[in-house]
PDB file of N, CA and C in Angstrom:
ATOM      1  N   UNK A 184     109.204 113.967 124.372  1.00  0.00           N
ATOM      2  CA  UNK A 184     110.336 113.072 124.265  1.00  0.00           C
ATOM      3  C   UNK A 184     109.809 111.641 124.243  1.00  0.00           C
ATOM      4  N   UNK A 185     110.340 111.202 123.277  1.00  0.00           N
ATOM      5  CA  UNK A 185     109.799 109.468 123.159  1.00  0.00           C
ATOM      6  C   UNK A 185     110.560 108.737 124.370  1.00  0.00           C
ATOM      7  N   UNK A 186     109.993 107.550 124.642  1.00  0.00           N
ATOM      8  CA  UNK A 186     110.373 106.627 125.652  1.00  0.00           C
ATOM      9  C   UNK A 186     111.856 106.060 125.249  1.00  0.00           C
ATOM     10  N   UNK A 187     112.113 105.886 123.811  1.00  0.00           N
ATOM     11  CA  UNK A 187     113.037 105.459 123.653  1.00  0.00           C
ATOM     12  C   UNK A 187     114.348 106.503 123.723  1.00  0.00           C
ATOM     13  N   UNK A 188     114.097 107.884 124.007  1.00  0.00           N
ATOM     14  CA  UNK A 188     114.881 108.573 124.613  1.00  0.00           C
ATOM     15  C   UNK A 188     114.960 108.652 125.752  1.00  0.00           C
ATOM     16  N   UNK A 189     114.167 108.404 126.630  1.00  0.00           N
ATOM     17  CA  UNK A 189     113.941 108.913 128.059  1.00  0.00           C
ATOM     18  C   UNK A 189     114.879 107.739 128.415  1.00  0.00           C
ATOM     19  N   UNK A 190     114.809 106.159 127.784  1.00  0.00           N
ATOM     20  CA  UNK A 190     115.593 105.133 128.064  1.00  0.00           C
ATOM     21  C   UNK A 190     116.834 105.520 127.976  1.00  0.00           C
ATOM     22  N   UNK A 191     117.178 106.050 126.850  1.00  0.00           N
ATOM     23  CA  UNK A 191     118.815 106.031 126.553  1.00  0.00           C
ATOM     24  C   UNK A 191     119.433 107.217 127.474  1.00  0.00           C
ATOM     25  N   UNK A 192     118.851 108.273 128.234  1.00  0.00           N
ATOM     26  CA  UNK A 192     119.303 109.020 128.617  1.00  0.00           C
ATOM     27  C   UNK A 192     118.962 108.746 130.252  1.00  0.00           C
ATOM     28  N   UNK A 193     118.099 108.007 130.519  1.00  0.00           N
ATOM     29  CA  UNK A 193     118.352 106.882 132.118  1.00  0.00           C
ATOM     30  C   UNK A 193     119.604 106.036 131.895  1.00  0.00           C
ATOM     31  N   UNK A 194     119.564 105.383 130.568  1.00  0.00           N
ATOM     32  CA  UNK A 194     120.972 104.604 131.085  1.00  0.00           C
ATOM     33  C   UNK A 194     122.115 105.594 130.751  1.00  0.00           C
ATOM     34  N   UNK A 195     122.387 106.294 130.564  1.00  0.00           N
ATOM     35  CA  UNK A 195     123.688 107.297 130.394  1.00  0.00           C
ATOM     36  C   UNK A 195     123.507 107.663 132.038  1.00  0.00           C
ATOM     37  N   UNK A 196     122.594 108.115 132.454  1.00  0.00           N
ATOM     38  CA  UNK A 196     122.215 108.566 134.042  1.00  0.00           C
ATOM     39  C   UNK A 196     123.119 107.596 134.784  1.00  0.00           C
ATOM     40  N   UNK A 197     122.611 105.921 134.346  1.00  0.00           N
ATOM     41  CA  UNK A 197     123.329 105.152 135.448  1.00  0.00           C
ATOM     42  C   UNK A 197     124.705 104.984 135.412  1.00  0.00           C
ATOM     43  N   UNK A 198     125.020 105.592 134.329  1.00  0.00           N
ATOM     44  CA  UNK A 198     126.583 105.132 134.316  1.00  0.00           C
ATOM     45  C   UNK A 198     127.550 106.457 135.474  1.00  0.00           C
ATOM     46  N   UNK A 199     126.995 106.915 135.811  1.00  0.00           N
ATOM     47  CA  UNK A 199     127.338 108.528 136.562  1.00  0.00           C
ATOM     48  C   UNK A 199     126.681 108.131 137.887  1.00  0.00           C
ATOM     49  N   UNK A 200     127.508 108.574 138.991  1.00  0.00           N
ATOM     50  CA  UNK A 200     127.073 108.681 140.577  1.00  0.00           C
ATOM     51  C   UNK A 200     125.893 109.300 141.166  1.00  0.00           C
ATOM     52  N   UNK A 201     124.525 109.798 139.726  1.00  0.00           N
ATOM     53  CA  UNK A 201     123.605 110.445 140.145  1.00  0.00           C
ATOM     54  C   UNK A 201     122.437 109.009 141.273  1.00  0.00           C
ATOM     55  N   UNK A 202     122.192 108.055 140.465  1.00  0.00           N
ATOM     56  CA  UNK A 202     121.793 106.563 141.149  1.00  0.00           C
ATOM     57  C   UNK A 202     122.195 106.622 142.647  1.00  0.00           C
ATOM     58  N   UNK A 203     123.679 106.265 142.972  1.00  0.00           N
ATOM     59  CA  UNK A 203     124.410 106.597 144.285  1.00  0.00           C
ATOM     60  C   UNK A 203     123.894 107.308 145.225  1.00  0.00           C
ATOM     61  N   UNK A 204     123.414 108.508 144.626  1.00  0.00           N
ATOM     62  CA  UNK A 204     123.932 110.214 145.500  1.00  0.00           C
ATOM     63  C   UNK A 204     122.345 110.383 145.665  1.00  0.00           C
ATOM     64  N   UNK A 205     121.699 109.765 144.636  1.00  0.00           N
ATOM     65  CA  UNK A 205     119.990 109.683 144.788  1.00  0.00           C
ATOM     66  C   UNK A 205     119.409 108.745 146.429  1.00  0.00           C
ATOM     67  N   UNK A 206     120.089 107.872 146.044  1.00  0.00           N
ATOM     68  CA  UNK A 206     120.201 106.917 147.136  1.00  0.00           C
ATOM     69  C   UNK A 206     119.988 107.271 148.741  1.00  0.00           C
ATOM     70  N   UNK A 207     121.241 108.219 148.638  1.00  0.00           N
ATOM     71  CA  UNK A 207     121.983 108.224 149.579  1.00  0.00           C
ATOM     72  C   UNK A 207     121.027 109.192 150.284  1.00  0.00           C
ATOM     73  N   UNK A 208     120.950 110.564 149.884  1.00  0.00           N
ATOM     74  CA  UNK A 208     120.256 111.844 149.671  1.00  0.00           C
ATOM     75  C   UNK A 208     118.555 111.129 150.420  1.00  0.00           C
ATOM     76  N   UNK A 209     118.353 110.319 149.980  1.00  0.00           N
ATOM     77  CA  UNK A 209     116.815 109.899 150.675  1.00  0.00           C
ATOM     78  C   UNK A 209     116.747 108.970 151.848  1.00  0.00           C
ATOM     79  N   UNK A 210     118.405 108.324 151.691  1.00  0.00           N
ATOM     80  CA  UNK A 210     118.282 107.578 153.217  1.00  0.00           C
ATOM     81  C   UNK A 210     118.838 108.116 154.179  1.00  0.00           C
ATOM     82  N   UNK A 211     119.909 109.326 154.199  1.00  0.00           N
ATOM     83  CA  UNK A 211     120.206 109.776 154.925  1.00  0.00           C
ATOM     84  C   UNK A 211     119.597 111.249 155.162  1.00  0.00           C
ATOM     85  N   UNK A 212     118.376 111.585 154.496  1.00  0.00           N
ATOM     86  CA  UNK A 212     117.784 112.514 154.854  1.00  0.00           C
ATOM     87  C   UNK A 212     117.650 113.078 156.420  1.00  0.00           C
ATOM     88  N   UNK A 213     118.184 113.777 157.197  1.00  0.00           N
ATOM     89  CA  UNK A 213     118.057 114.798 158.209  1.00  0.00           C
ATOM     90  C   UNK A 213     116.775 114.957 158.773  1.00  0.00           C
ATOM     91  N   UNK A 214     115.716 115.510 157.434  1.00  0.00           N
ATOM     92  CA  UNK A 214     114.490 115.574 157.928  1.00  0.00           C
ATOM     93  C   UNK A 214     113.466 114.435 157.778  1.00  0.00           C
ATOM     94  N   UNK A 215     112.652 114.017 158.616  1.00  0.00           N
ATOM     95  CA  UNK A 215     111.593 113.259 158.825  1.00  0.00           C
ATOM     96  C   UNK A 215     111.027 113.595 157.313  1.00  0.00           C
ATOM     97  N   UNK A 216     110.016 112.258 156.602  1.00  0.00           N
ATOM     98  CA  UNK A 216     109.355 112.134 155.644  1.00  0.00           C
ATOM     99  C   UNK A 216     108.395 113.165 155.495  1.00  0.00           C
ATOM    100  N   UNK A 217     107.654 113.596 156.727  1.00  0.00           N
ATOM    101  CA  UNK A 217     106.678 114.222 156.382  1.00  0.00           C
ATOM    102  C   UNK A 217     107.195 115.544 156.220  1.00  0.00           C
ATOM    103  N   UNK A 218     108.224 116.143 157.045  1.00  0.00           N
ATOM    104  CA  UNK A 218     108.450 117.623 156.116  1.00  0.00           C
ATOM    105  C   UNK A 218     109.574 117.656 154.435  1.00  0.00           C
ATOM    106  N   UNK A 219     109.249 116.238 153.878  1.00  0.00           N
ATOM    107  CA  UNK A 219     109.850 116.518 152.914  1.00  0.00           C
ATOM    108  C   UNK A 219     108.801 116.914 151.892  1.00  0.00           C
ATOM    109  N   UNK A 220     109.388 118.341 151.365  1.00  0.00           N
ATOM    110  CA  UNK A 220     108.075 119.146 150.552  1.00  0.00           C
ATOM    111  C   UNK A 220     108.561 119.354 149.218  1.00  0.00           C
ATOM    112  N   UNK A 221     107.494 119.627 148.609  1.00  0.00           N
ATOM    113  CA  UNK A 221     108.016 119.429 147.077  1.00  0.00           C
ATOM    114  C   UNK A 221     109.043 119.842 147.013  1.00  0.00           C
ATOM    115  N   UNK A 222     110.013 119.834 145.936  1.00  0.00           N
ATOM    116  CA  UNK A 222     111.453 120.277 145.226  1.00  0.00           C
ATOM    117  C   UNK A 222     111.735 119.967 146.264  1.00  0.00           C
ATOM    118  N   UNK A 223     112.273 119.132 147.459  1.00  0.00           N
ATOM    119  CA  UNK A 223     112.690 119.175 148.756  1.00  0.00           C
ATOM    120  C   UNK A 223     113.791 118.678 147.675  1.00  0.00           C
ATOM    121  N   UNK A 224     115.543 118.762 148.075  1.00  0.00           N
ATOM    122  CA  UNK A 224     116.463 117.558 147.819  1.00  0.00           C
ATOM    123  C   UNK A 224     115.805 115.792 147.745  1.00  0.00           C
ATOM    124  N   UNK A 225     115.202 115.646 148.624  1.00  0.00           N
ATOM    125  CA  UNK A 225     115.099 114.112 148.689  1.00  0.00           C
ATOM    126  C   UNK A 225     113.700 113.910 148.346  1.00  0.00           C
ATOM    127  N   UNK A 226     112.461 114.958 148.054  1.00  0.00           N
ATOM    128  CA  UNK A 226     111.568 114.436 146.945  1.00  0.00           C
ATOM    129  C   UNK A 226     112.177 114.674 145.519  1.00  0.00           C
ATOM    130  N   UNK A 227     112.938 115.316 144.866  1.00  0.00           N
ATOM    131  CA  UNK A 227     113.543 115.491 143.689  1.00  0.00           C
ATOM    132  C   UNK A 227     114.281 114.264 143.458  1.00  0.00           C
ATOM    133  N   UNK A 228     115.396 113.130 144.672  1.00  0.00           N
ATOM    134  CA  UNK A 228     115.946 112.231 144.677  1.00  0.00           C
ATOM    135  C   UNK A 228     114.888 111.287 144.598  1.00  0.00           C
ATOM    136  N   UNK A 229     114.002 111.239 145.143  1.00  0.00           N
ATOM    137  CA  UNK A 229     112.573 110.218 144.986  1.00  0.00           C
ATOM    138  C   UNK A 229     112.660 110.139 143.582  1.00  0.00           C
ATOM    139  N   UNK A 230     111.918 111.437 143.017  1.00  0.00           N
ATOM    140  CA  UNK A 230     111.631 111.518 141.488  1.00  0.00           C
ATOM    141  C   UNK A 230     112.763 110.273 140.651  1.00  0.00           C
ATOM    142  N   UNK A 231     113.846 111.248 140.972  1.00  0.00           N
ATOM    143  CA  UNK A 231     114.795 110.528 140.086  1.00  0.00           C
ATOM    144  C   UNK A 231     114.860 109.257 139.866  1.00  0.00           C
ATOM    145  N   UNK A 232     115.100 108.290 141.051  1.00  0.00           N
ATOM    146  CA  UNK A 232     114.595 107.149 141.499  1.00  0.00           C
ATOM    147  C   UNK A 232     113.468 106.073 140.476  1.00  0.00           C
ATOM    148  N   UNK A 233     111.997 106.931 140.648  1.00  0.00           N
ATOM    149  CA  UNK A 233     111.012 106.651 140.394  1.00  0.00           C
ATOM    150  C   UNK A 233     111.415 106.963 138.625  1.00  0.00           C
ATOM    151  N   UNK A 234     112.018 107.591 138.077  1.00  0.00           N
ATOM    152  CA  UNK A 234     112.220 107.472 136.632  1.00  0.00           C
ATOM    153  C   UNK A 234     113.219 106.601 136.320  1.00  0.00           C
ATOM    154  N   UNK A 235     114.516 106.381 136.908  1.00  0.00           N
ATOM    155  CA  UNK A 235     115.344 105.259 136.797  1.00  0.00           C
ATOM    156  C   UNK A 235     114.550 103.960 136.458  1.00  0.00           C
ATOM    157  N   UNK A 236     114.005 103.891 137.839  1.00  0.00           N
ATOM    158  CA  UNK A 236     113.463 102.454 138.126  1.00  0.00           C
ATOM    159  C   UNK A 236     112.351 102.026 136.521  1.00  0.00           C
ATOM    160  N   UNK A 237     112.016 102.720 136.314  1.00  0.00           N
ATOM    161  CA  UNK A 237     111.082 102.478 135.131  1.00  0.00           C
ATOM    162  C   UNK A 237     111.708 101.855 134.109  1.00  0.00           C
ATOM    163  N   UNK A 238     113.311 101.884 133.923  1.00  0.00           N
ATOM    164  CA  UNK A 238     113.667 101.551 132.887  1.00  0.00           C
ATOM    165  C   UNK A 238     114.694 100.174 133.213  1.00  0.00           C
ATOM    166  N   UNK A 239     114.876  98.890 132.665  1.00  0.00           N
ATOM    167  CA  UNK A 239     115.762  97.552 132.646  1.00  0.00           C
ATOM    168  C   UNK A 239     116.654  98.511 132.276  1.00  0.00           C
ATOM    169  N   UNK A 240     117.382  98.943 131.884  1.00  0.00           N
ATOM    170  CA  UNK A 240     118.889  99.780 131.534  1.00  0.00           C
ATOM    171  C   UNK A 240     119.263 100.474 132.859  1.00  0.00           C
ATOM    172  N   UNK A 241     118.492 101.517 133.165  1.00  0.00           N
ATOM    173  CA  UNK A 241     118.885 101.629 134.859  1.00  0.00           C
ATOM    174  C   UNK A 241     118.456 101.014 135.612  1.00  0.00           C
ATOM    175  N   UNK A 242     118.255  99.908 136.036  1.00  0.00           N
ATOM    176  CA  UNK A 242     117.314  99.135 137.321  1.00  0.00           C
ATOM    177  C   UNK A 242     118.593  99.148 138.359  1.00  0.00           C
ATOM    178  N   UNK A 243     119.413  98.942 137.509  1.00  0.00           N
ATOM    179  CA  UNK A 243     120.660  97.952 137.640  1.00  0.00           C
ATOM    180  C   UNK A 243     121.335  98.876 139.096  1.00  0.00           C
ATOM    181  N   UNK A 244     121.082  99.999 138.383  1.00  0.00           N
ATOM    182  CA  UNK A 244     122.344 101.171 139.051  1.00  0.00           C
ATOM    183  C   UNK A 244     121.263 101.309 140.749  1.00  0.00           C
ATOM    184  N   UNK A 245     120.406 101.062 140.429  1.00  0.00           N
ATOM    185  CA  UNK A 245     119.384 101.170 141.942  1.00  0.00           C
ATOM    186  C   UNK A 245     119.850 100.450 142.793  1.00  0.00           C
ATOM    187  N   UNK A 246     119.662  99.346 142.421  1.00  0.00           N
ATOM    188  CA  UNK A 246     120.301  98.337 143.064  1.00  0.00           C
ATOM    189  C   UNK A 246     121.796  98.069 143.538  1.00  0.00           C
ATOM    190  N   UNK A 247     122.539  98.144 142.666  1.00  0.00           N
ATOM    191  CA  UNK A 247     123.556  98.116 143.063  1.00  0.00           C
ATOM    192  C   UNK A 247     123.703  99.627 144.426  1.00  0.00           C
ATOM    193  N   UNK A 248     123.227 100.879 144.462  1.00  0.00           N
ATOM    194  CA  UNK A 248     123.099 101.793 145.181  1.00  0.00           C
ATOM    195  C   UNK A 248     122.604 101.546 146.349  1.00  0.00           C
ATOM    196  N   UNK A 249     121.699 100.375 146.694  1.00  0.00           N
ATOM    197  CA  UNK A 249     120.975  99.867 147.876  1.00  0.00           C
ATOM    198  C   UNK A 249     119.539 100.528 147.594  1.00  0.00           C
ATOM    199  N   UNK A 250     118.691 101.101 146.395  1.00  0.00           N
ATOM    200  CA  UNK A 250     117.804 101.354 146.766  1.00  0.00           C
ATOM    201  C   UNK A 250     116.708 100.211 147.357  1.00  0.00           C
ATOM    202  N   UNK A 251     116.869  99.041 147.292  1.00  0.00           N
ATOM    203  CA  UNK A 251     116.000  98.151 147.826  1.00  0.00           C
ATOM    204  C   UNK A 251     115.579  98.120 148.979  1.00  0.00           C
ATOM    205  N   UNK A 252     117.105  98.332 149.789  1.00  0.00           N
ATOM    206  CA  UNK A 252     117.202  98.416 151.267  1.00  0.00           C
ATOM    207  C   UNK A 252     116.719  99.765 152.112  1.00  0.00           C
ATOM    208  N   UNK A 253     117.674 100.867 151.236  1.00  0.00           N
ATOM    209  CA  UNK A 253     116.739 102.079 151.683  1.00  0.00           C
ATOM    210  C   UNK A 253     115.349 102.797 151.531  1.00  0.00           C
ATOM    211  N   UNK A 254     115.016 101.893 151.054  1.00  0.00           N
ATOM    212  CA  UNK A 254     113.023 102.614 150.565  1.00  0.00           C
ATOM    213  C   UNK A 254     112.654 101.640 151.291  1.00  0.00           C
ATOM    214  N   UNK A 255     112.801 100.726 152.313  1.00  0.00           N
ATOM    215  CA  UNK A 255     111.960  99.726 152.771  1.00  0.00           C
ATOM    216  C   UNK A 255     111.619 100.577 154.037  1.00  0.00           C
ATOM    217  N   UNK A 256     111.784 101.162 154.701  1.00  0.00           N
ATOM    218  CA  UNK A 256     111.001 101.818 155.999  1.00  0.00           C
ATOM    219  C   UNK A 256     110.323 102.900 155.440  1.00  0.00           C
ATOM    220  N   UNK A 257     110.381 103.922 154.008  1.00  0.00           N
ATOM    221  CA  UNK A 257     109.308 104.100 153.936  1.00  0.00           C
ATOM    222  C   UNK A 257     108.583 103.701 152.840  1.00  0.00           C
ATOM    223  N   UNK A 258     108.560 102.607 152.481  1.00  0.00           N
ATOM    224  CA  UNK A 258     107.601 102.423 151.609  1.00  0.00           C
ATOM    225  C   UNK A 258     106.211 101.975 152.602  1.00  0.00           C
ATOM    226  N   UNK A 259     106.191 102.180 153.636  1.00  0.00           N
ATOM    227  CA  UNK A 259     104.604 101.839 154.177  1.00  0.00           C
ATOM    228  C   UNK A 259     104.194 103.109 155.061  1.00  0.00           C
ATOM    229  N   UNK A 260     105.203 104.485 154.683  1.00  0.00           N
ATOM    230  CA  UNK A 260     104.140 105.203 155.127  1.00  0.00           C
ATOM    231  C   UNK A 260     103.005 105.955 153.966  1.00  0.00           C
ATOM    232  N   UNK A 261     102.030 106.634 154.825  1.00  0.00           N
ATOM    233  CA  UNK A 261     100.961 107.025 153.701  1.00  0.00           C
ATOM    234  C   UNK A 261     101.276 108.610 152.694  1.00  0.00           C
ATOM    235  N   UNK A 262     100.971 108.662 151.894  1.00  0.00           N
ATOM    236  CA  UNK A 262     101.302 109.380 151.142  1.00  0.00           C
ATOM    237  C   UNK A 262     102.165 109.495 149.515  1.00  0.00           C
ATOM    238  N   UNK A 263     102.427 110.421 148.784  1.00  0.00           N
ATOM    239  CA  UNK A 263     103.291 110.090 147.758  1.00  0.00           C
ATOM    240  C   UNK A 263     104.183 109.497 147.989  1.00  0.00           C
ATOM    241  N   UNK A 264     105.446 109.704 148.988  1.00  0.00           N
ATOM    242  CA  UNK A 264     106.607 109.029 149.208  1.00  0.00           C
ATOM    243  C   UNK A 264     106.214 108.020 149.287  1.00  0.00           C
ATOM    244  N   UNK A 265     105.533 107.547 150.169  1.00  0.00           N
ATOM    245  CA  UNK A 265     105.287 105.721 150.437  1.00  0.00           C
ATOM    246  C   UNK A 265     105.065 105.381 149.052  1.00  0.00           C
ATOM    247  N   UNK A 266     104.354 105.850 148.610  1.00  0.00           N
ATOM    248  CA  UNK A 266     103.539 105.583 146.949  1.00  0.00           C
ATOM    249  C   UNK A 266     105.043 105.514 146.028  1.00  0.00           C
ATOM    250  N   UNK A 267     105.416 106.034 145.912  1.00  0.00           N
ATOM    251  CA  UNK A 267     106.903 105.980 145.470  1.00  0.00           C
ATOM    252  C   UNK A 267     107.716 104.963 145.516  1.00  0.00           C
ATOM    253  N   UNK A 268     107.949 105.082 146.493  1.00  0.00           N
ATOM    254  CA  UNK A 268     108.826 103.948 147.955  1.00  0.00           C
ATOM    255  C   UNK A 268     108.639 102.350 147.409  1.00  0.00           C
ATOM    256  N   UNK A 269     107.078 102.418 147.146  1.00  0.00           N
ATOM    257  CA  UNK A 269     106.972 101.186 146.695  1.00  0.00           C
ATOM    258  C   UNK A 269     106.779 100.569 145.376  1.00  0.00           C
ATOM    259  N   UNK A 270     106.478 101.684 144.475  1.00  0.00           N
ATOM    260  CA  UNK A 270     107.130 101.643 143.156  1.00  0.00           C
ATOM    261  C   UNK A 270     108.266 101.108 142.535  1.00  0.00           C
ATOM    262  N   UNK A 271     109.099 101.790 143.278  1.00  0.00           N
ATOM    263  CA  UNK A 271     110.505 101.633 143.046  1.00  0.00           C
ATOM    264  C   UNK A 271     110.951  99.910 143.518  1.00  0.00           C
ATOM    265  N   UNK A 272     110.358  99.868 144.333  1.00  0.00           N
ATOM    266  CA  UNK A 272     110.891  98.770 145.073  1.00  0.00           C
ATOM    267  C   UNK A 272     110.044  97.480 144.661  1.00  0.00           C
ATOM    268  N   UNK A 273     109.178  98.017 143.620  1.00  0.00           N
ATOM    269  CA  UNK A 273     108.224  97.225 142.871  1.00  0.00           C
ATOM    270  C   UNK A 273     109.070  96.549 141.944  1.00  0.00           C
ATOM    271  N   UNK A 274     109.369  98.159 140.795  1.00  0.00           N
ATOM    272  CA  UNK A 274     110.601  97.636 140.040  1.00  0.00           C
ATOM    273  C   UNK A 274     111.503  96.981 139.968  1.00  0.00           C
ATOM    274  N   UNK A 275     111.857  96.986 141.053  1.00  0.00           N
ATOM    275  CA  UNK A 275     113.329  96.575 141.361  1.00  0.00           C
ATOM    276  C   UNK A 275     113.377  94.526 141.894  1.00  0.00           C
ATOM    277  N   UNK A 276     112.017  94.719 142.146  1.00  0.00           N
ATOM    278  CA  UNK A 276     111.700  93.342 142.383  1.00  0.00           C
ATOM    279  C   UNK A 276     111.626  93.056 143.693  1.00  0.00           C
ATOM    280  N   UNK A 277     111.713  93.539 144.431  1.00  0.00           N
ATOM    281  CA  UNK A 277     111.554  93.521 145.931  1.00  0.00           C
ATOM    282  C   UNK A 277     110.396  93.218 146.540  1.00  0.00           C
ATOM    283  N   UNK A 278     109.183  93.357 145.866  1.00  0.00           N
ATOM    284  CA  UNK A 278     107.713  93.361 146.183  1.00  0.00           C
ATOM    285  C   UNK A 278     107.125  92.894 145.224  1.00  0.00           C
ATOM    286  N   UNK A 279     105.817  91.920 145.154  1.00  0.00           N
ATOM    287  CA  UNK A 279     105.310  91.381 144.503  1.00  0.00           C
ATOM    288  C   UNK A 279     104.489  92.242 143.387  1.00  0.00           C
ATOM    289  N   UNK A 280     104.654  91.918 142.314  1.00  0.00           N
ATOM    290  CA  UNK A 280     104.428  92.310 141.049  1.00  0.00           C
ATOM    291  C   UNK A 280     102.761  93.205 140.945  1.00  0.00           C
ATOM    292  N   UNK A 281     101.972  92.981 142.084  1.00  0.00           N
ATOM    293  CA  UNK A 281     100.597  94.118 142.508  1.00  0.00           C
ATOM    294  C   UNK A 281     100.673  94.987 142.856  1.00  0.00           C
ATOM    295  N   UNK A 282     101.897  95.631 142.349  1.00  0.00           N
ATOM    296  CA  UNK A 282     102.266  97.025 143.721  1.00  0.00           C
ATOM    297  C   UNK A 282     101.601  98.219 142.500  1.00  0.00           C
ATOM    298  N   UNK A 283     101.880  99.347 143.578  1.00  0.00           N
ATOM    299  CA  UNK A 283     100.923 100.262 143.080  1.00  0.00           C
ATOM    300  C   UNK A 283     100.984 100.738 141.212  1.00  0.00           C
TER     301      UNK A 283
END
């Protein structure tokens, strides 16, 4: 799939409560970071996240969702999530433009 699909079908994404529910799903996670295991709900909500954020057409919907606010406690722990965490929050502009 070309990028210029993957774009148009992130911003169709943001127009729908998946952004929101992504959000939500990783800050109100139940379980502690470290037993979140692959396909967990809230590493799959990571994912999602981490493909949004890649694109100016969805940035928008992150933000407006609070991902800025909710990836900030873990974007400094170690591991993929943190690695993530601060990706996103790279994107989004929250962190200076050296991030991972």
């Amino acid at each position: 799939i070309s990028n210029s699909v993957i774009d148009e079908l992130c911003t169709l994404i943001s127009h729908t409560e998946i952004p929101r529910l992504a959000v939500l799903f990783v800050r109100d996670s139940p379980n502690p970071t470290v037993k979140w295991t692959k396909n967990s709900l809230e590493d799959i909500s990571l994912g999602i996240m981490c493909n949004l954020a890649q694109f100016t057409s969805s940035r928008e919907a992150l933000r407006r969702a609070g991902a800025v606010q909710s990836l900030e406690t873990i974007e400094g722990l170690p591991g993929i999530h943190g690695y993530r965490a601060r990706a996103i929050r790279c994107s989004l502009g929250a962190l200076p433009m050296q991030c991972p």
